[in-house]
Structure formats: C-alpha cells, structure tokens
Amino acid sequence: MDEAQLRSLTPSVLGILVRRGADFAAAEDAVQDALVEAVRVWPASSPRDPKGWLVTAAWRKFLDATRADAARRRREDRLDEEPAPGPAPAVDDTLQLYFLCAHPSLTPSSAVALTLRAVGGLTTRQIAHAYLVPEATMAQRISRAKRTVSDVRFDQPGDVATVLRVLYLVFNEGYSGDIDLAAEAIRLTRQLAAVIDHPEVAGLLALMLLHHARRASRTAPDGSLVPLAEQDRGRWDTGAIAEGVRILQAALARDRLGEYQAQAAVAALHADAPTAGETDWVQIVEWYDELARLTDSPVVRLNRAVAVGEADGPRAGLAELAALDDSLPRYAAVAAYLHERDGDPATAARLYAEAARKAPNLAERDYLTRQAARLNADVPR
C-alpha cells in the first residue's frame, strides 16, 4: 500500500476514534502519529487488515497522549496545593524536566524536539511543522534522541537557550489554538525569569504576554479567525500589555539584544497602535531587520516581506517575497494578501486557495478558503 492509499484511510479511522469518545483534535493527532508509524513499519511487515491496524495504533496513541496529559495536569494540581517555600516562586518538576531533556549529549535541535514530545505534550506533526521538516524526518530525529539518552544519567541539565527555545515553541502551538499550552508556557517562563536573570528570558516572557493579551480577540464567536487588522482592540488585555512592555523595556535597557526581545518589540508596536491604520510599520521593518541579522530565519524574512508591503506598498512587499523559497509555510497566504492589495484579485484568489490546502489547522484553512471564495465571487467571468 502506497502513501496515498494509506492516507485515504484517514477519514474513516478518524471517524471511528471520534465515535469511541476521542475529541476531534486529539483524534487527528493520534491518526497522524499512527500514519507515521505505518510508514516506518509496514514496508517490512504489511498487515492483513490495514484499516484495523491503523485504528488500533491510533487508539493506543490517543490513550498514551491522554494519560501523559493527565499526568502533567496532576503534577500541576499538586504544585498549586503546596505553599511556595520562601519569597521566590518554587521551580516545579516540569521546568526541571525541560532542563534535563536538554541534555548536553544531544544537539540543541534534537534536545528541543525530544522535550517538546516527551514533556511539552506536542505531537510529532506539530513539532515537524515548527521545524519546517517532514513529519517522518522529525519522528526519526526524536527516536534517535531517545536512543542517545537511553543510557545516560540525567544529572547534567541543558543550557538556558535550549529551554527557551522549547518554551517558545510550546507557546506558539498553544497560541495557534490546536491545543491550549500557552498559559502553561507563560507559567514556566515566569518561573524561569524568577530564578535566572537574563535579558532573553525576560524578552521571551514579554513576547508571550504581549501575544497572549490579544488572544480573546483572535477568534469570532463561531470560532473563525479574526486577522490582526480587524480585531477589536478594546478586548485586548491592557494589564498584560503593560506588564509585557515594562519587562521588555527593562531587558532592552541592558543592551544585550536577542531574538526574543526583538520579536517582543514587534509585538509591542502592534499593541501600542490605537488602530491598525496607525501601526508604525517603518519601525516594525527595522526590528525585522534586526531579527534577520540575529537569526537568518526564512520565516522572519517572510514576515518582513509583509511589513515592507505595509510600510512601502504591496509591490515592494512582493519584491521582497520573490527572493524567498515559495515552499515556506504561509508563503502562499502572504503572496495572496499582497497581490490582493496590489489590485490583482484573480491571482490572490488562486493563492488563497493554494494556501488553504496547505494550512496547518482547520481554523486557518477555513479563513483562507473564505478569502478565496470572497475574491472569486468578485472576479468577472
């Protein structure tokens, strides 16, 4: 059975898991994990009943994930019931596990992947998306990391930079709406900031607070996505914004700029604008220039193209976009937006439809599909 035939079984397997009581998002994750496992083991031993094998494997994956999440919640509940010893917040075992999984015997990328999977509760698919690699590649990377640390003693905790990267990715997945991990990431980052005096720890906490402050306005009552420019800014959490800006200003004053501080500066500029039209896009482009210098990340350059399009016009943004790899996640969505602003609805509609097919979650897919349908309705036949 080839991969296309394998994936054709996904809807029926997903339906069975949902009928057994799994919620849809968890069932999707379990089925995806089962598909990765099937791609790995079936070439050597193909089952007689592929669908039955997938149902069994996916159900086991779902139960494992449910038990792991329940265990993590029990740890947090026990922590909430215990008084903090002394004036500083106690560092619970979850944060300690983050440091231990970031073991010196692992490369930083492998340590992050292992920690996200083993402690952060993210699926292999979510981690692969964050790293811009195929799911099967990430599954192999995590397996190798597990083998590497299987015989070592966890008495040498990893470095802060690796743990920050894990917390950043956990927050991003929580913020995307697939699973609610954002509050947990903020909780752990607060604990880290209480025991480690480092501007990038402060920068990450500021970044999380500034993004989380907008969360209530990111979706409509029907669950559909609301773009930043259309959000009700009256629903933003001004207390979280003020705290994030205060933490960021103190970090920047130390003159040790890092990527999380630069990202937080972009978020602060969005939060500071009374309306979308008053956003200081010129400053945002300058901060993206700093981010590109610090990270050389293609995703940063993609976001910079959007900012350039706002600051200097859509054609300038499209020129920046042309220098990037069109296989980047959300490339098609950015191109669609810039082409629409440039007065080319036909190209924009086609690109929105393409972006919808590649969307990482249902809410984003629905939003992009509606954008394509809206423009197609206006294009003369």
mmCIF file of N, CA and C in Angstrom, residues 3 48 126 131 136 277 300 345 358 377:
data_model
loop_
_atom_site.group_PDB
_atom_site.id
_atom_site.type_symbol
_atom_site.label_atom_id
_atom_site.label_comp_id
_atom_site.label_asym_id
_atom_site.label_seq_id
_atom_site.Cartn_x
_atom_site.Cartn_y
_atom_site.Cartn_z
ATOM 1 N N GLU A 3 1.669 5.543 0.011
ATOM 2 C CA GLU A 3 1.301 6.556 0.990
ATOM 3 C C GLU A 3 -0.059 7.177 0.685
ATOM 4 N N ARG A 48 -2.458 -7.586 7.431
ATOM 5 C CA ARG A 48 -3.539 -8.122 6.596
ATOM 6 C C ARG A 48 -4.718 -7.159 6.518
ATOM 7 N N GLN A 126 3.084 18.416 14.979
ATOM 8 C CA GLN A 126 3.218 19.813 15.384
ATOM 9 C C GLN A 126 4.685 20.233 15.458
ATOM 10 N N TYR A 131 9.499 23.045 12.886
ATOM 11 C CA TYR A 131 10.866 22.960 12.369
ATOM 12 C C TYR A 131 10.942 22.996 10.845
ATOM 13 N N ALA A 136 7.883 12.495 8.985
ATOM 14 C CA ALA A 136 8.694 11.279 9.124
ATOM 15 C C ALA A 136 10.126 11.619 9.554
ATOM 16 N N GLY A 277 -4.545 51.096 11.275
ATOM 17 C CA GLY A 277 -4.010 52.097 10.362
ATOM 18 C C GLY A 277 -2.917 52.952 10.957
ATOM 19 N N VAL A 300 11.322 34.682 9.407
ATOM 20 C CA VAL A 300 11.469 36.101 9.738
ATOM 21 C C VAL A 300 11.435 36.939 8.460
ATOM 22 N N PRO A 345 -7.052 40.580 -7.927
ATOM 23 C CA PRO A 345 -7.874 39.633 -7.169
ATOM 24 C C PRO A 345 -7.843 38.213 -7.724
ATOM 25 N N LYS A 358 -2.747 24.038 2.171
ATOM 26 C CA LYS A 358 -1.531 23.780 2.951
ATOM 27 C C LYS A 358 -1.654 24.239 4.401
ATOM 28 N N ALA A 377 -15.891 35.410 -6.038
ATOM 29 C CA ALA A 377 -17.241 35.937 -6.283
ATOM 30 C C ALA A 377 -17.198 37.292 -6.958
#
